[in-house]
Amino acid sequence: MKKVITYGTFDLFHWGHLEMLRRARELGDHLTVAVSTDDFTEQDKHKQCACSYAERAAIVGAIRYVDCVIPEAKWEQKPNDVREHNIDIFVIGDDWEGTFDELLGGLCQVVYLPRTPDISTSGIKHSLSRTPAPAPHSTT
Ligand code: C2G
């Protein structure tokens, strides 16, 4: 059985995230997803999430391409995760191209997949911030 792992924040889960998980799972027979914890996201990635770790992990875990969800609490945990979960392939979007080659060299195959164009969590946040919120109980 070929085991795959990927990492991400997965805040405001969108089409680009789904496509990443679908293509990651296609590379093997079992997909583990490491979801960034709230502390890691705030302190190390300097990003503020709209959804908590528990919510993001629950959404990712409910996707049918995903077999296992673990927390991502630091950058350097990847080699341990690969060993512990018997991972064959590490995969992530090409916005990270080259970043993890050294860390994972010799441990597993490292694959960078092209990002889905024209969609991102930050883009969604930006466009929503310019749209006035509807009144409570509004039907429009
Ligand atoms: N992604 C994509 N296409 C998009 C948006 C995102 O393919 N339009 C991919 C990213 O490249 C990443 C995954 O979806 O592989 C999750 O994206 P983010 O939630 O933005 O995760 P990120 O903050 O990049 O976390 O240690 C690595 C990090 O945890 C990666």
Short mmCIF file of C-alpha atoms and ligand atoms in Angstrom, two decimals:
data_model
loop_
_atom_site.label_atom_id
_atom_site.label_comp_id
_atom_site.label_asym_id
_atom_site.label_seq_id
_atom_site.Cartn_x
_atom_site.Cartn_y
_atom_site.Cartn_z
CA MET A 1 0.00 0.00 0.00
CA LYS A 2 1.40 3.40 -1.02
CA LYS A 3 0.97 6.04 1.71
CA VAL A 4 0.81 9.78 1.01
CA ILE A 5 1.01 12.78 3.36
CA THR A 6 0.20 16.45 2.86
CA TYR A 7 0.17 19.52 5.12
CA GLY A 8 -1.86 22.69 5.29
CA THR A 9 -3.94 25.21 7.20
CA PHE A 10 -7.15 24.53 5.24
CA ASP A 11 -8.93 27.63 6.61
CA LEU A 12 -12.26 28.51 4.91
CA PHE A 13 -12.03 25.19 3.03
CA HIS A 14 -12.42 25.81 -0.72
CA TRP A 15 -12.17 24.22 -4.17
CA GLY A 16 -8.36 24.60 -4.34
CA HIS A 17 -8.04 22.62 -1.08
CA LEU A 18 -10.40 19.89 -2.34
CA GLU A 19 -8.45 19.58 -5.58
CA MET A 20 -5.18 19.28 -3.63
CA LEU A 21 -6.60 16.47 -1.48
CA ARG A 22 -8.09 14.67 -4.50
CA ARG A 23 -4.81 14.77 -6.44
CA ALA A 24 -2.77 13.84 -3.34
CA ARG A 25 -4.93 10.75 -2.74
CA GLU A 26 -4.60 9.79 -6.41
CA LEU A 27 -0.84 9.41 -5.93
CA GLY A 28 -1.37 6.45 -3.58
CA ASP A 29 -3.80 4.29 -1.59
CA HIS A 30 -3.91 6.11 1.76
CA LEU A 31 -3.81 9.84 2.54
CA THR A 32 -2.76 11.42 5.84
CA VAL A 33 -3.37 15.16 6.19
CA ALA A 34 -1.51 17.22 8.79
CA VAL A 35 -3.66 20.25 9.66
CA SER A 36 -1.86 23.24 11.19
CA THR A 37 -2.79 23.89 14.82
CA ASP A 38 -4.03 27.32 15.90
CA ASP A 39 -0.80 28.14 17.81
CA PHE A 40 1.40 27.05 14.89
CA THR A 41 -0.65 29.08 12.41
CA GLU A 42 -0.60 32.22 14.53
CA GLN A 43 2.94 32.10 15.91
CA ASP A 44 4.93 30.50 13.08
CA LYS A 45 2.89 31.21 9.95
CA HIS A 46 1.75 34.63 11.19
CA LYS A 47 -1.79 34.00 9.94
CA GLN A 48 -5.09 34.40 11.76
CA CYS A 49 -7.60 31.62 11.04
CA ALA A 50 -11.34 32.18 10.70
CA CYS A 51 -11.96 28.57 11.82
CA SER A 52 -10.43 26.77 14.79
CA TYR A 53 -8.13 23.74 14.50
CA ALA A 54 -10.99 21.48 15.67
CA GLU A 55 -13.27 22.84 12.93
CA ARG A 56 -10.64 22.70 10.18
CA ALA A 57 -9.56 19.17 11.17
CA ALA A 58 -13.21 18.01 11.24
CA ILE A 59 -13.86 19.40 7.73
CA VAL A 60 -10.68 17.85 6.29
CA GLY A 61 -11.46 14.53 8.01
CA ALA A 62 -14.91 14.46 6.44
CA ILE A 63 -13.49 14.61 2.89
CA ARG A 64 -13.66 11.17 1.32
CA TYR A 65 -10.11 11.33 -0.08
CA VAL A 66 -8.74 11.64 3.47
CA ASP A 67 -7.94 8.56 5.56
CA CYS A 68 -6.24 10.13 8.58
CA VAL A 69 -5.84 13.61 10.12
CA ILE A 70 -2.98 14.60 12.42
CA PRO A 71 -1.99 18.00 13.88
CA GLU A 72 0.87 20.03 12.39
CA ALA A 73 2.46 21.87 15.32
CA LYS A 74 5.92 22.73 13.92
CA TRP A 75 7.79 22.90 10.60
CA GLU A 76 10.37 20.24 11.51
CA GLN A 77 7.96 17.42 12.45
CA LYS A 78 7.75 16.17 8.86
CA PRO A 79 10.61 13.59 8.97
CA ASN A 80 9.14 12.09 12.17
CA ASP A 81 5.66 11.94 10.65
CA VAL A 82 7.06 10.23 7.54
CA ARG A 83 8.80 7.57 9.64
CA GLU A 84 5.94 7.09 12.11
CA HIS A 85 3.24 6.75 9.44
CA ASN A 86 5.39 4.79 6.91
CA ILE A 87 4.89 7.47 4.27
CA ASP A 88 6.05 6.90 0.67
CA ILE A 89 5.13 10.28 -0.83
CA PHE A 90 5.06 13.81 0.62
CA VAL A 91 2.98 16.17 -1.52
CA ILE A 92 2.20 19.88 -1.32
CA GLY A 93 1.34 22.78 -3.65
CA ASP A 94 4.01 24.34 -5.84
CA ASP A 95 3.85 27.57 -3.85
CA TRP A 96 6.28 25.55 -1.64
CA GLU A 97 8.44 24.32 -4.58
CA GLY A 98 11.83 23.11 -3.30
CA THR A 99 11.20 24.10 0.34
CA PHE A 100 11.11 20.61 1.84
CA ASP A 101 13.59 18.79 -0.45
CA GLU A 102 16.44 18.93 2.05
CA LEU A 103 14.33 18.11 5.12
CA LEU A 104 12.83 15.02 3.48
CA GLY A 105 15.65 14.02 1.12
CA GLY A 106 16.21 10.24 1.20
CA LEU A 107 13.17 9.62 3.42
CA CYS A 108 10.36 9.65 0.87
CA GLN A 109 9.43 10.98 -2.57
CA VAL A 110 8.70 14.75 -2.53
CA VAL A 111 6.09 16.03 -5.01
CA TYR A 112 4.99 19.64 -5.66
CA LEU A 113 1.64 19.87 -7.46
CA PRO A 114 0.49 22.98 -9.35
CA ARG A 115 -1.89 25.14 -7.31
CA THR A 116 -5.46 25.51 -8.53
CA PRO A 117 -5.52 28.98 -10.14
CA ASP A 118 -7.59 31.98 -9.02
CA ILE A 119 -8.65 30.82 -5.57
CA SER A 120 -7.10 31.29 -2.13
CA THR A 121 -8.20 31.74 1.49
CA SER A 122 -6.64 35.21 1.57
CA GLY A 123 -8.47 36.15 -1.66
CA ILE A 124 -11.79 34.99 -0.18
CA LYS A 125 -11.14 36.94 3.04
CA HIS A 126 -10.22 40.03 1.01
CA SER A 127 -13.33 39.94 -1.18
CA LEU A 128 -15.62 39.22 1.80
CA SER A 129 -14.13 42.12 3.74
CA ARG A 130 -15.37 44.46 0.99
CA THR A 131 -18.90 43.00 1.05
CA PRO A 132 -21.22 44.33 3.77
CA ALA A 133 -22.56 41.51 5.99
CA PRO A 134 -26.30 40.82 5.49
CA ALA A 135 -28.69 41.74 8.30
CA PRO A 136 -29.50 38.83 10.65
CA HIS A 137 -32.34 36.62 9.28
CA SER A 138 -32.12 38.35 5.91
CA THR A 139 -33.42 36.10 3.11
CA THR A 140 -31.32 37.71 0.36
N1 C2G B 1 -3.67 24.91 -2.58
C1 C2G B 1 -3.82 24.67 -3.94
N2 C2G B 1 -4.50 25.57 -4.71
C2 C2G B 1 -5.02 26.68 -4.16
C3 C2G B 1 -4.88 26.93 -2.79
C4 C2G B 1 -4.20 26.01 -2.01
O1 C2G B 1 -3.36 23.65 -4.48
N3 C2G B 1 -5.66 27.56 -4.96
C5 C2G B 1 -2.91 23.93 -1.77
C6 C2G B 1 -1.66 24.51 -1.14
O2 C2G B 1 -0.60 24.58 -2.09
C7 C2G B 1 -1.41 23.53 -0.01
C8 C2G B 1 -2.83 23.12 0.39
O3 C2G B 1 -3.69 23.48 -0.69
O4 C2G B 1 -0.73 22.37 -0.52
C9 C2G B 1 -3.27 23.82 1.67
O5 C2G B 1 -3.13 25.22 1.48
P1 C2G B 1 -3.08 26.20 2.73
O6 C2G B 1 -4.23 25.95 3.62
O7 C2G B 1 -2.81 27.57 2.24
O8 C2G B 1 -1.81 25.62 3.53
P2 C2G B 1 -0.43 26.31 3.79
O9 C2G B 1 -0.63 27.47 4.70
O10 C2G B 1 0.28 26.48 2.49
O11 C2G B 1 0.30 25.17 4.68
O12 C2G B 1 4.06 22.86 6.42
C10 C2G B 1 3.38 23.25 5.26
C11 C2G B 1 2.19 24.07 5.52
O13 C2G B 1 1.38 23.63 6.58
C12 C2G B 1 1.38 24.39 4.28
#
